[in-house]
XYZ file of N, CA and C in Angstrom:
159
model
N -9.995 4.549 -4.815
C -9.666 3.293 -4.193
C -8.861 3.565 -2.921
N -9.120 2.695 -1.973
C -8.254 3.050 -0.359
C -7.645 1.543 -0.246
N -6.467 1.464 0.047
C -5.558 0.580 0.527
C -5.155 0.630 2.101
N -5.356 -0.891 2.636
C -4.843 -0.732 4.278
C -3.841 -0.424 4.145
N -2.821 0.403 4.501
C -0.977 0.543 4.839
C -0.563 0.496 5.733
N 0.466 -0.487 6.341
C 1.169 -0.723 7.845
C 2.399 0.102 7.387
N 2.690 0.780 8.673
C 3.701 1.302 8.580
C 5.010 0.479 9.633
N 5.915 -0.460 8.616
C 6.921 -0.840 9.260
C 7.511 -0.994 10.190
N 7.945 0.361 10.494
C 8.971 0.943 11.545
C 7.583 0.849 13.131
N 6.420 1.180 12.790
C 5.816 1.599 13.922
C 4.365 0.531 14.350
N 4.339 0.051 12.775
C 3.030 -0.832 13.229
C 1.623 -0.744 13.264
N 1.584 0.866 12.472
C 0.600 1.511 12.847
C 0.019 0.970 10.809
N -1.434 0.641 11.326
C -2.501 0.844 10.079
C -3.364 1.926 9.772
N -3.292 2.093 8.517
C -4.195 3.394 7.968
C -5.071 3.196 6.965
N -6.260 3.297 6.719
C -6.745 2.921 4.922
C -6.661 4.297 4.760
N -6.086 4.422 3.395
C -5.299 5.626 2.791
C -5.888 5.508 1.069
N -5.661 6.757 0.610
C -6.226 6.860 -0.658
C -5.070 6.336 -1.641
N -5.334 5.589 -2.522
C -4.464 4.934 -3.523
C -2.917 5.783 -3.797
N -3.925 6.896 -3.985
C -2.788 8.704 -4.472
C -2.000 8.706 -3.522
N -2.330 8.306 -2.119
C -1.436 8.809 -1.159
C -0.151 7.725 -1.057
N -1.378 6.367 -1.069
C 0.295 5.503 -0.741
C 0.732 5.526 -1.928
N 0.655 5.965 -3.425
C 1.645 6.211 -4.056
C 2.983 7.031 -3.535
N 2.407 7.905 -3.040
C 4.026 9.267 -2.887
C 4.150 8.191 -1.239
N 3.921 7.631 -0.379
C 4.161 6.899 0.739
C 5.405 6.193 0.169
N 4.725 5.309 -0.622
C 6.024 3.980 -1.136
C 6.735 4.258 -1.966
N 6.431 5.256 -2.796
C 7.461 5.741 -4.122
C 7.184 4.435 -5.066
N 5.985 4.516 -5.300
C 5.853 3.350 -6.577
C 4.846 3.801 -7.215
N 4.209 3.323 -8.551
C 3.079 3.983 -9.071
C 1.992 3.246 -8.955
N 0.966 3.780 -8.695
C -0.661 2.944 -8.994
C -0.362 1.123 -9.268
N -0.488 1.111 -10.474
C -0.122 0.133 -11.505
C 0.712 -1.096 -10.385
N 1.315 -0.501 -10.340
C 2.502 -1.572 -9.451
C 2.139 -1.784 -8.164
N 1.499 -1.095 -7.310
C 0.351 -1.051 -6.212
C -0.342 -2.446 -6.477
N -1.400 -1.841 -7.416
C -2.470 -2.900 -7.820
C -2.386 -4.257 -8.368
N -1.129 -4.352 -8.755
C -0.840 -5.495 -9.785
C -0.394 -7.009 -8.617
N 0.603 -5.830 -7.524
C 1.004 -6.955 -6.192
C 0.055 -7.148 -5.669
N -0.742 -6.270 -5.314
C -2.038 -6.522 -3.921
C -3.004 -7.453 -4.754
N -2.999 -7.711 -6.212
C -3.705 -8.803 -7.047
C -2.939 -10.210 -7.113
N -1.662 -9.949 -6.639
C -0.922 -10.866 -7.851
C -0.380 -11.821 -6.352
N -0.714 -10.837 -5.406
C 0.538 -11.803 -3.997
C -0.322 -11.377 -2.653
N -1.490 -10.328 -2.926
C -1.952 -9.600 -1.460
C -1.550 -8.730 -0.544
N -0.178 -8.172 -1.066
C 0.531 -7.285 -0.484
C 1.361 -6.678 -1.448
N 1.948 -5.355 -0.957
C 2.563 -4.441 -1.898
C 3.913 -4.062 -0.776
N 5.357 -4.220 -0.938
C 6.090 -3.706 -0.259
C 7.293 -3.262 -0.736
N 6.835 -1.956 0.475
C 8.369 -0.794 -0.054
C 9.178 -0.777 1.260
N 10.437 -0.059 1.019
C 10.909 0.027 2.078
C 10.502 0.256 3.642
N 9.688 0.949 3.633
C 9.076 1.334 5.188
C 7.803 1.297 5.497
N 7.115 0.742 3.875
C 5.482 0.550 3.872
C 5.033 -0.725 3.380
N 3.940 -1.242 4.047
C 2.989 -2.687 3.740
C 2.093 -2.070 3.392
N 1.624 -2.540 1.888
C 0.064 -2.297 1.395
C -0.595 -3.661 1.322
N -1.733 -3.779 2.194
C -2.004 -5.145 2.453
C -3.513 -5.891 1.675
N -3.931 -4.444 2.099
C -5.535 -4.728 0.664
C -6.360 -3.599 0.954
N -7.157 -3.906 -0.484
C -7.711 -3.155 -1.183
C -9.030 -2.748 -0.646
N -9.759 -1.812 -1.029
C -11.170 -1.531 -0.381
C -12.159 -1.985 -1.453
């Protein structure tokens, strides 16, 4: 699975592999998937996960 990720500080978008924005945001899968279902976005301190592929 690939997730769009904005990066905060810079603005910049990436679609990134699920695995990756795990260690990105410091959160697990599960908790990823559950926001980007539950609200359309996933946010950590310095990362936006905005949707899903």
């Amino acid at each position: 699975m690939h997730i769009l990720v904005r990066d905060k500080r810079t603005g910049s978008e990436e679609w990134i592999r699920i695995e990756i924005a795990v260690e990105l945001m410091g959160l697990n899968a599960e908790e990823i998937e559950w926001a980007l279902e539950e609200h359309g976005e996933c946010e950590s301190v310095d990362h936006i996960a905005l949707e899903p592929e």
